Short mmCIF file of C-alpha atoms in Angstrom, two decimals:
data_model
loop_
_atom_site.label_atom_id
_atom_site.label_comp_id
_atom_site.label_asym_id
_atom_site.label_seq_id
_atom_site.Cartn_x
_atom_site.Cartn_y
_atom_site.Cartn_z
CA UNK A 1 27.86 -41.94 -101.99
CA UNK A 2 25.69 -38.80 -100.93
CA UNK A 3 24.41 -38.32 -97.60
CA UNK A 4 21.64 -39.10 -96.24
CA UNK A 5 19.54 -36.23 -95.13
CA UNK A 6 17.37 -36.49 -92.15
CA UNK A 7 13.94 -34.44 -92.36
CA UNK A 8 12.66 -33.57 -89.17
CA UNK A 9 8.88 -33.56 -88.85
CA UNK A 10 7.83 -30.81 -86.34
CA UNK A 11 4.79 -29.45 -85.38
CA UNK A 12 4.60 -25.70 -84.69
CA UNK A 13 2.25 -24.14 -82.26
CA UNK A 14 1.42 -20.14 -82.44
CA UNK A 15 -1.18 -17.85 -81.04
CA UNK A 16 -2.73 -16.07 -84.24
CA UNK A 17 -1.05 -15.90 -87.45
CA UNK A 18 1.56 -12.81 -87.18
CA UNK A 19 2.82 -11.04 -90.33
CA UNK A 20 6.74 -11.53 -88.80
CA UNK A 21 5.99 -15.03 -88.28
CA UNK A 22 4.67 -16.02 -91.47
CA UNK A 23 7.14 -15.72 -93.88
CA UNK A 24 9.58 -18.28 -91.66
CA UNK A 25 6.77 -20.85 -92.42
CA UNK A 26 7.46 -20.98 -95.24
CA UNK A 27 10.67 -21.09 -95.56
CA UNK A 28 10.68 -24.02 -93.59
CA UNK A 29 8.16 -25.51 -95.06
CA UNK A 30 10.42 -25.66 -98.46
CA UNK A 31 13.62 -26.39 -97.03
CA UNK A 32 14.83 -29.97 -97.20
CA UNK A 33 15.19 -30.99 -93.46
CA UNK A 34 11.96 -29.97 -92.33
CA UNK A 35 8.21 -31.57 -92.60
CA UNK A 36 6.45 -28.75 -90.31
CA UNK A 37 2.94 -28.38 -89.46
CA UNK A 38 1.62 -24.99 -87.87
CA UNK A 39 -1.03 -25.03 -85.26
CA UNK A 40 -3.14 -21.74 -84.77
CA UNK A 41 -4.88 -21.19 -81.20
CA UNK A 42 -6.95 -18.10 -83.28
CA UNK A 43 -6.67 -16.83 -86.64
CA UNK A 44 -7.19 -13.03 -85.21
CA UNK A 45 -5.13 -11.04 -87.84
CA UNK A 46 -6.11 -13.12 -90.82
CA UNK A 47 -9.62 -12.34 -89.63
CA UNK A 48 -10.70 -8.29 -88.95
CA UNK A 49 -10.33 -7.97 -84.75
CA UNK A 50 -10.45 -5.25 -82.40
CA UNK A 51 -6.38 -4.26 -81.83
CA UNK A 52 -6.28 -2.67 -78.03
CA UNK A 53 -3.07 -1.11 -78.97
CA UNK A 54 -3.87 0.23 -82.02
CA UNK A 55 -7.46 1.58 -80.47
CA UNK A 56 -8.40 0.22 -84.44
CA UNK A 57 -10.02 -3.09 -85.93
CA UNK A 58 -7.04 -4.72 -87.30
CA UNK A 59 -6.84 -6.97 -90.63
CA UNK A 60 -3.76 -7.62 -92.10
CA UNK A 61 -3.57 -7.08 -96.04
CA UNK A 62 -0.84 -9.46 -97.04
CA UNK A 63 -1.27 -13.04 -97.33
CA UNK A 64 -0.86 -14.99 -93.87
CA UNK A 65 -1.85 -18.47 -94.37
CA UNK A 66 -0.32 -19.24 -97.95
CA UNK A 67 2.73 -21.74 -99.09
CA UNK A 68 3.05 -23.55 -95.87
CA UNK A 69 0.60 -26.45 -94.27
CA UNK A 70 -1.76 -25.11 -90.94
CA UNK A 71 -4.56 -26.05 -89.11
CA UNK A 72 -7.06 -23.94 -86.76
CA UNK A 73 -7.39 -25.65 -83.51
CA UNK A 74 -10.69 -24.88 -81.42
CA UNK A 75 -10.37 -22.47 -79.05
CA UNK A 76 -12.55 -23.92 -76.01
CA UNK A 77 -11.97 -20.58 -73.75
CA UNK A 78 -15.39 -18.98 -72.64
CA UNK A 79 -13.85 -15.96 -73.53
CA UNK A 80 -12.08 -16.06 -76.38
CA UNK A 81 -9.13 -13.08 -76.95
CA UNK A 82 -5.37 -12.50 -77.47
CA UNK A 83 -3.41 -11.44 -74.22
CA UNK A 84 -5.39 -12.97 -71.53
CA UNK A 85 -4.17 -16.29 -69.52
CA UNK A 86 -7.13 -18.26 -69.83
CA UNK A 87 -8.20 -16.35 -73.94
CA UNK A 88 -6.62 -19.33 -75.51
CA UNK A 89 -7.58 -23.31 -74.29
CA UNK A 90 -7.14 -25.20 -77.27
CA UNK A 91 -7.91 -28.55 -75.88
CA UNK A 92 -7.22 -30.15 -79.39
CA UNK A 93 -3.82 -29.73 -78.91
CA UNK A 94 -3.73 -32.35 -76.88
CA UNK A 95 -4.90 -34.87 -79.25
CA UNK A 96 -2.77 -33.40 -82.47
CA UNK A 97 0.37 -33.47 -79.97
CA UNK A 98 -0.18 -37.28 -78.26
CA UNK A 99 -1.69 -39.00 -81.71
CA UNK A 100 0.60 -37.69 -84.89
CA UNK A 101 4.64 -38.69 -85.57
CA UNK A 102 6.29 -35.66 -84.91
CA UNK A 103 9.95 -35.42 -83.63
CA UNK A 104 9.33 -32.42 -81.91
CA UNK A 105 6.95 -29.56 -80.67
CA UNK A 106 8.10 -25.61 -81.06
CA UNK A 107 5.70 -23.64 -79.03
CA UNK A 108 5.54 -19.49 -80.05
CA UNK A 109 2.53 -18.98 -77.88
CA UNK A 110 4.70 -18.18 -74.86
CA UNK A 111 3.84 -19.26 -71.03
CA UNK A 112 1.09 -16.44 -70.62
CA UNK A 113 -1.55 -18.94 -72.11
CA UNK A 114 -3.38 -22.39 -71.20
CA UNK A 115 -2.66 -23.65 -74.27
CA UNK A 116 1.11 -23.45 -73.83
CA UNK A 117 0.89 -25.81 -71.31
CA UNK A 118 -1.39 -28.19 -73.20
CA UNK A 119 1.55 -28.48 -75.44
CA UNK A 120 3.87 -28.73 -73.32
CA UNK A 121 2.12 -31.54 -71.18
CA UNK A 122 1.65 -33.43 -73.99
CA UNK A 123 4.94 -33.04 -75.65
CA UNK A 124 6.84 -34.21 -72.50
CA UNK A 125 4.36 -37.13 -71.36
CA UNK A 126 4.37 -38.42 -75.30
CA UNK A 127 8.71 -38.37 -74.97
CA UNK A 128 8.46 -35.51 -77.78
CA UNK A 129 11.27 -32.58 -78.16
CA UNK A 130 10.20 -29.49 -76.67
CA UNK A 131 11.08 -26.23 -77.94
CA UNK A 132 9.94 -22.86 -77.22
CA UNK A 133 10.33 -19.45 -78.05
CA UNK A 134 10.91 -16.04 -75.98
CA UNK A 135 11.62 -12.54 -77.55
CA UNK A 136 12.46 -11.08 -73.89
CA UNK A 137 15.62 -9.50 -73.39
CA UNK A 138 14.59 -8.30 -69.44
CA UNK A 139 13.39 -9.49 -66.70
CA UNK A 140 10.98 -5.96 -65.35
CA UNK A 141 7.98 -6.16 -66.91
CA UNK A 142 5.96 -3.46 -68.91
CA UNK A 143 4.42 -1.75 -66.16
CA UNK A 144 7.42 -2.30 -63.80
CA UNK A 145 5.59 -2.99 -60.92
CA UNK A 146 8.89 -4.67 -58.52
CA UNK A 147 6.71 -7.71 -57.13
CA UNK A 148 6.15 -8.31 -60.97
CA UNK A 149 10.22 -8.70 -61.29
CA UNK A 150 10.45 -10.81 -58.30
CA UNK A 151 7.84 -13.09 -59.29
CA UNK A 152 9.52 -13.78 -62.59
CA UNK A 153 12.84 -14.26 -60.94
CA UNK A 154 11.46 -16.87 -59.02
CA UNK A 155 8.86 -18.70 -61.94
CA UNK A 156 11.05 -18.17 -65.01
CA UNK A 157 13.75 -20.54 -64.19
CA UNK A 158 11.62 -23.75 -63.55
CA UNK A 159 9.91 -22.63 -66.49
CA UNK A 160 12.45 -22.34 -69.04
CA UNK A 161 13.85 -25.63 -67.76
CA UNK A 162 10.86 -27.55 -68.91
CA UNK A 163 11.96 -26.70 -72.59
CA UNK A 164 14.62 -29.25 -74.01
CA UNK A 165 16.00 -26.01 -76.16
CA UNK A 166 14.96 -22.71 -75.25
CA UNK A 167 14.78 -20.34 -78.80
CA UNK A 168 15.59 -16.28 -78.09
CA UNK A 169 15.44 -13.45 -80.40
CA UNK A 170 18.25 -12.01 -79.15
CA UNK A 171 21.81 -11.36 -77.90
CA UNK A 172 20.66 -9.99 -74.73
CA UNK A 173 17.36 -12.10 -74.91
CA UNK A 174 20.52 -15.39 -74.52
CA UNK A 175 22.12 -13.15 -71.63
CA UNK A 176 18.68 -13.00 -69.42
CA UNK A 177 18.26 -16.94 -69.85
CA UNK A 178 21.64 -17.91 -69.33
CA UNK A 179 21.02 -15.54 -66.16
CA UNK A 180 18.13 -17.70 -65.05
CA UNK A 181 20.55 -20.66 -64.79
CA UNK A 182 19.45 -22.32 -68.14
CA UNK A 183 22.55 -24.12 -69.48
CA UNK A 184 24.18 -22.34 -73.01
CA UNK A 185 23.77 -25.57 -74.65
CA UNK A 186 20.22 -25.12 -74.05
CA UNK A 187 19.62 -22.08 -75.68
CA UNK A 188 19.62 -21.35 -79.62
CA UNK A 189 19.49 -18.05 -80.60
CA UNK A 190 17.01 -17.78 -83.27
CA UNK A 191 17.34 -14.11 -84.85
CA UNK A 192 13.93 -12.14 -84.65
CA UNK A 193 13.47 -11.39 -88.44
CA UNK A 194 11.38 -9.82 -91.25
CA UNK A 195 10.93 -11.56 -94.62
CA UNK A 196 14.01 -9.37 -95.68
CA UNK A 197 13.79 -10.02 -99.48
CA UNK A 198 10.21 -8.54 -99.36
CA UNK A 199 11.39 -5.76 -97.68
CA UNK A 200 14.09 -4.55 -99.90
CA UNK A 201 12.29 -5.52 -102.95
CA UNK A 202 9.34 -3.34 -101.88
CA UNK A 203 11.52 -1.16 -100.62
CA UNK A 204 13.35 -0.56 -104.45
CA UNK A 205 9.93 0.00 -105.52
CA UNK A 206 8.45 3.45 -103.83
CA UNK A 207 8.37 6.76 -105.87
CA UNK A 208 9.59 9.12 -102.54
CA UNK A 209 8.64 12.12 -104.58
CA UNK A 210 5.19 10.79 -104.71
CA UNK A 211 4.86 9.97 -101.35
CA UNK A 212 6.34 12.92 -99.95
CA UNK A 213 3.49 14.95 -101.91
CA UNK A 214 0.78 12.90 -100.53
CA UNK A 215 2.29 13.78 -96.91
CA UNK A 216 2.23 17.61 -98.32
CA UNK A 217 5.98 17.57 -97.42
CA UNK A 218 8.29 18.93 -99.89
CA UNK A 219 10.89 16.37 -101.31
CA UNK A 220 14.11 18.09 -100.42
CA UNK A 221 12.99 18.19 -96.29
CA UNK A 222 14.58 15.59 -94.15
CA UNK A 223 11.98 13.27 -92.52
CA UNK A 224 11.91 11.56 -88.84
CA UNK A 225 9.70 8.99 -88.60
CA UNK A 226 8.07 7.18 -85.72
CA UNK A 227 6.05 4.08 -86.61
CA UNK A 228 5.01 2.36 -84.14
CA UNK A 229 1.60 2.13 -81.67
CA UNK A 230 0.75 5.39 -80.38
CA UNK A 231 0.91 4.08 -76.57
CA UNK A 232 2.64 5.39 -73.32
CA UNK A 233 5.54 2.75 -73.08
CA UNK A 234 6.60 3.86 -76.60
CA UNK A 235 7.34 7.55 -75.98
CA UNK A 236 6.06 8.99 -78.69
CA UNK A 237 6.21 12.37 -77.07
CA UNK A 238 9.69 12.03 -76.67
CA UNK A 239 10.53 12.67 -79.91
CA UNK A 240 7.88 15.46 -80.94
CA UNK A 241 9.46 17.39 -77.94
CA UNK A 242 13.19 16.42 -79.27
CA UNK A 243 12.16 17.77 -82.17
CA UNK A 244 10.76 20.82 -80.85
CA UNK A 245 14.19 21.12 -79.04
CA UNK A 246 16.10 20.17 -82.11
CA UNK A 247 14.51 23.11 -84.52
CA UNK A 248 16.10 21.50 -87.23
CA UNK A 249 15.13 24.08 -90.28
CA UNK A 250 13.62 22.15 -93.01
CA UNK A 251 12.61 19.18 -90.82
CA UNK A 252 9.67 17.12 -90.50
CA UNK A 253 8.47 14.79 -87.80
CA UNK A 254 5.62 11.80 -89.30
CA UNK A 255 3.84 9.59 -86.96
CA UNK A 256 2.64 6.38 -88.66
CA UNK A 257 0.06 4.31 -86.20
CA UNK A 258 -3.00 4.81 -84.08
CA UNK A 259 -3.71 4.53 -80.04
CA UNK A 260 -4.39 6.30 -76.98
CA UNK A 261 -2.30 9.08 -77.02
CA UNK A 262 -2.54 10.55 -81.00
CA UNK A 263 -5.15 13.03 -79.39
CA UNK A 264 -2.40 14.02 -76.95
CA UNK A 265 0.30 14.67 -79.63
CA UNK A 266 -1.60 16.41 -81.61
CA UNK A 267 -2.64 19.02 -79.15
CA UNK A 268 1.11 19.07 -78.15
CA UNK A 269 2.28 19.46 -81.62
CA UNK A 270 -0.28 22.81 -81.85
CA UNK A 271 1.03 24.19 -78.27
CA UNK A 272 4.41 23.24 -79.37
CA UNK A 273 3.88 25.72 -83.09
CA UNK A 274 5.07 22.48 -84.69
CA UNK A 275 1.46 21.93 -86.63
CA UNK A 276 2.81 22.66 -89.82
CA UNK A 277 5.30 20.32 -89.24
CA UNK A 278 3.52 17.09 -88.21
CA UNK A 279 2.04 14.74 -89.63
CA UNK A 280 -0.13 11.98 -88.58
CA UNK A 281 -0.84 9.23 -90.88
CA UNK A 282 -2.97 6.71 -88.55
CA UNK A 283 -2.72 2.83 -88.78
CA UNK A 284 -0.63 2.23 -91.77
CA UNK A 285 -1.32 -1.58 -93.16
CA UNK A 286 1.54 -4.09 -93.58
CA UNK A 287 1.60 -3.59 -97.62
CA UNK A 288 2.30 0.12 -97.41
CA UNK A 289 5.06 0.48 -94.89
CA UNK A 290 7.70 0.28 -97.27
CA UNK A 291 6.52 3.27 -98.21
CA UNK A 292 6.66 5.04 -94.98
CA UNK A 293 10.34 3.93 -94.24
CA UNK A 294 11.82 4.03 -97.68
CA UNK A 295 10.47 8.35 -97.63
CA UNK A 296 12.01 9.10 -93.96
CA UNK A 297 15.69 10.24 -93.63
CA UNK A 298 15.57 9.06 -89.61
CA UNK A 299 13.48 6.38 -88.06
CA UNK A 300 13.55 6.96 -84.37
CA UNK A 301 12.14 4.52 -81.53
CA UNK A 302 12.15 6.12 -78.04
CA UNK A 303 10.22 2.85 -76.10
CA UNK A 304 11.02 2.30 -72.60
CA UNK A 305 9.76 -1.42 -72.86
CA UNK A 306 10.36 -3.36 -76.03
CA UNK A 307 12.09 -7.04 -76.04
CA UNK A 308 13.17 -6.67 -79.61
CA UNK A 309 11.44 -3.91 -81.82
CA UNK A 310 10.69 -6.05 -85.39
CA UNK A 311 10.21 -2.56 -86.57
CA UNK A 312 13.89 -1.51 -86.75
CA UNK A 313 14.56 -4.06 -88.64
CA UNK A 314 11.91 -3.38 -90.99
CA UNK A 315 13.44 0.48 -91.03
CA UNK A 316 16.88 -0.66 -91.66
CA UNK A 317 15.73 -2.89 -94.52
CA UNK A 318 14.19 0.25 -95.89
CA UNK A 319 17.84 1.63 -96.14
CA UNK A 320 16.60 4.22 -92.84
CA UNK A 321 19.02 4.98 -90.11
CA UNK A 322 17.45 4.18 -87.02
CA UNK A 323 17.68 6.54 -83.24
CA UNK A 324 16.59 3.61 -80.46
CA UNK A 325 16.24 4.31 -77.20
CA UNK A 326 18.61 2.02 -74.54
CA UNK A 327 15.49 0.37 -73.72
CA UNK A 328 15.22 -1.28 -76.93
CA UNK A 329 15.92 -5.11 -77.26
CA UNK A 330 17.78 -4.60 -80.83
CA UNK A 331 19.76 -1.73 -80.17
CA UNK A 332 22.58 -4.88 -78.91
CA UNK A 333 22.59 -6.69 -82.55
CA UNK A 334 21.32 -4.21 -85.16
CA UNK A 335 22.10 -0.63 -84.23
CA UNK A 336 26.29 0.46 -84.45
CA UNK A 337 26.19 3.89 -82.45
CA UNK A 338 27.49 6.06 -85.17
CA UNK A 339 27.91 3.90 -87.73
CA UNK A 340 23.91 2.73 -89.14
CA UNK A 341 22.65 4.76 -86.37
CA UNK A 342 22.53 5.79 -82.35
CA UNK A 343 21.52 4.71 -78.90
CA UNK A 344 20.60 7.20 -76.51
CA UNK A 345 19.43 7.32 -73.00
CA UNK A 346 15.29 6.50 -72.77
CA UNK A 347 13.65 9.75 -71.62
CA UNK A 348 16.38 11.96 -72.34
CA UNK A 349 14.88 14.30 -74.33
CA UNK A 350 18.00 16.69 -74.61
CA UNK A 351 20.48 13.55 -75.69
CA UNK A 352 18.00 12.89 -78.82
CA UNK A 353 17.33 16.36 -79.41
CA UNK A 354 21.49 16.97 -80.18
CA UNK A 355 20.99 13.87 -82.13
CA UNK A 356 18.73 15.54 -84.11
CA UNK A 357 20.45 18.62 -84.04
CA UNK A 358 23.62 16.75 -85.55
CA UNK A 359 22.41 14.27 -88.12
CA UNK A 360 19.67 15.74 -89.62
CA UNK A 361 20.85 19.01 -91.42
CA UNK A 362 23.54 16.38 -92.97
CA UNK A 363 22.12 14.47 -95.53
CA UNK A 364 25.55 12.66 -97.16
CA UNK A 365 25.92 11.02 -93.63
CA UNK A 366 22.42 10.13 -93.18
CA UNK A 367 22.72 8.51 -96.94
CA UNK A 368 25.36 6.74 -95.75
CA UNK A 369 24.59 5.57 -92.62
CA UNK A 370 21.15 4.27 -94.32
CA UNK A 371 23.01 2.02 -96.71
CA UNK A 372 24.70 1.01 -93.66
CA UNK A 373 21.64 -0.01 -92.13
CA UNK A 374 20.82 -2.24 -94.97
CA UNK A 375 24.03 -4.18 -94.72
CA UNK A 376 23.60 -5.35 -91.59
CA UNK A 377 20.46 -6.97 -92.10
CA UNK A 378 22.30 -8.88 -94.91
CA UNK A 379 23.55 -11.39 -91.52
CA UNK A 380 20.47 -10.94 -90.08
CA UNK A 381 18.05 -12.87 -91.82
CA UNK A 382 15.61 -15.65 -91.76
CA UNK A 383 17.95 -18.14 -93.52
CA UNK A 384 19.95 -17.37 -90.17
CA UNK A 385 16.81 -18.25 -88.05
CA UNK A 386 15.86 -21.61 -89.84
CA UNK A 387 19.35 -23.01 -89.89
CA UNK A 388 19.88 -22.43 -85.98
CA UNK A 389 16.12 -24.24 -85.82
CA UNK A 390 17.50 -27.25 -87.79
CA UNK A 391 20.92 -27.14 -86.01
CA UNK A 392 18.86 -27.04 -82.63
CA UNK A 393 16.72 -30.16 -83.98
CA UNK A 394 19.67 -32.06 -85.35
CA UNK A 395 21.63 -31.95 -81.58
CA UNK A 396 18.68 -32.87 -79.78
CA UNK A 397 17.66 -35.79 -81.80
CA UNK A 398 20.88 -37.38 -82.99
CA UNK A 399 23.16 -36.15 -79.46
#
């Protein structure tokens, strides 16, 4: 006699639909424990919006919304806008949360909105599950301002305990909670992932020698890449004065994304006599990355604030060694120091420079530490994510 499987209905609350985000949806929504239901507070990204990081209006050209069931719920803010407090009051919430069947209630709008405590009001007062996600994997925030750090020590911890399971991205995402004095068996890690099939499959797909000849680079150069926005925290200068350092003959250093400082490094690349050997390709849309990573030899990201860093991943998929700075959330789970790539000190512009200095003129080890880099991600996946989800639901429900 065959078991009887429970399906767990859930409803899913996010900010805006996100291009990392989407692909999970629907996975879940095919997979035979889960009914889901997404709830968007704004559909900025599916819609063209203004991108403050980017300095760009922002649309994403891959499909968002497709293969999994979602509803818009009316944003009721008098200001309507991604990364403001009091940008997303979706009063609906309410109502969707207190009227339907579900089981439980996974919030991925995180704490810094209104609406995440609509949901989790009514999820709590209606006896529903409560689940929430957080990518952090630090406690100092972005602009480390200290009474910023103490503030968070203090708030976090009742915080997280509202959540009946607490979801990270990370390794050292589970370390910071667990630090806040949030029980292990409330905390799932839930792996921050790319659609990873997509990836590779793209990936299998680009013609380097054509690329490389649209970037007026010749094919047999070795590429470092930065893709990321072009904003202070991210260090993008770090690496164009590495490379400087480095001198690497037949090197070449790509930035692909737009922001503040692209001015900055360009003037810096000229004063450096690195023109030649720059290149800037602007915002680069979702559908053409693969492209960018599969035609570098190096993808290198210097941040000195970054919880995870989805874009290694993407990299690695690619079959690109990665360079991330000590700063970066991944570096714990993805990055082998040596081995599918390095960790260096953020800021120290020497230690990546003899990076540079050592990888890049070989290009059997950067070959293999690239198909290194794609079989990591092999245990890194969203089939990973979704069965810690179900595993998370099944305890909570049935324990």
């Amino acid at each position: 006699m065959s078991e009887i499987v429970h399906k767990y209905r859930v409803l899913i609350v996010a900010s805006h639909p996100v291009q990392y985000a989407t692909p999970l949806f629907r996975l879940m929504a095919k997979h035979p424990q889960l009914d889901i239901q997404v709830a968007y507070c704004s559909l900025q990204g599916v819609k063209a919006g203004f991108d403050a990081g980017f300095g760009v209006e922002v649309v994403w050209d891959i499909p968002l919304l497709d293969e999994y069931p979602w509803v818009e719920v009316e944003n009721n803010s008098p200001k309507p806008q991604l990364g403001s407090f009091f940008g997303l009051i979706n009063l609906g919430l309410w109502k969707l949360i207190s009227k339907e069947n579900f089981d439980a209630v996974i919030v991925y709008t995180g704490y810094s909105y209104f609406s995440f405590w609509i949901a989790a009001a009514a999820t709590k007062l209606t006896g529903k599950k409560f689940l929430f996600s957080t990518d952090s994997s630090g406690i100092e925030p972005r602009n480390k301002k200290r009474w910023k750090t103490w503030l968070k020590i203090i708030l976090l911890p009742p915080i997280f305990h509202i959540a009946d399971i607490v979801m990270v991205a990370s390794t050292l995402g589970k370390q910071i909670v667990m630090s806040l004095g949030i029980p292990e068996q409330r905390i799932t890690m839930t792996p921050f992932v790319v659609d990873n099939d997509w990836w590779i499959s793209q990936a299998r797909k680009i013609d380097v020698h054509t690329v490389r000849k649209e970037w007026n680079i010749p094919e047999s150069s070795t590429i470092v890449m930065f893709c990321a926005k072009l904003q202070p925290w991210k260090r993008p200068q770090d690496i164009l004065r590495a490379f400087a350092k480095a001198n690497v003959l037949g090197s070449y250093l790509v930035f692909a994304g737009e922001g503040a400082l692209r001015s900055e490094l360009e003037l810096e690349a000229k004063t450096l006599g690195l023109a030649e050997r720059v290149r800037f390709l602007g915002f680069v849309n979702q559908s053409q990355l693969p492209s960018v990573y599969s035609s570098a030899d190096l993808f290198v990201f210097p941040s000195e604030y970054e919880p995870f860093g989805v874009v290694v991943n993407e990299a690695m998929l690619c079959g690109c060694p990665v360079v991330v700075s000590d700063q970066v959330g991944s570096r714990h789970d993805l990055v082998q120091h040596g081995k599918n790539g390095f960790v260096y000190p953020c800021g120290d512009i020497d230690a990546l420079a003899t990076i540079f200095k050592e990888i890049l003129p070989d290009y059997e080890l950067l070959q293999k530490m690239g198909t290194a880099a794609t079989e990591r991600m092999k245990s890194w996946s969203p089939e990973e994510n979704i069965k810690a989800v179900v595993q998370a639901l099944k305890n909570l429900i049935h324990n």
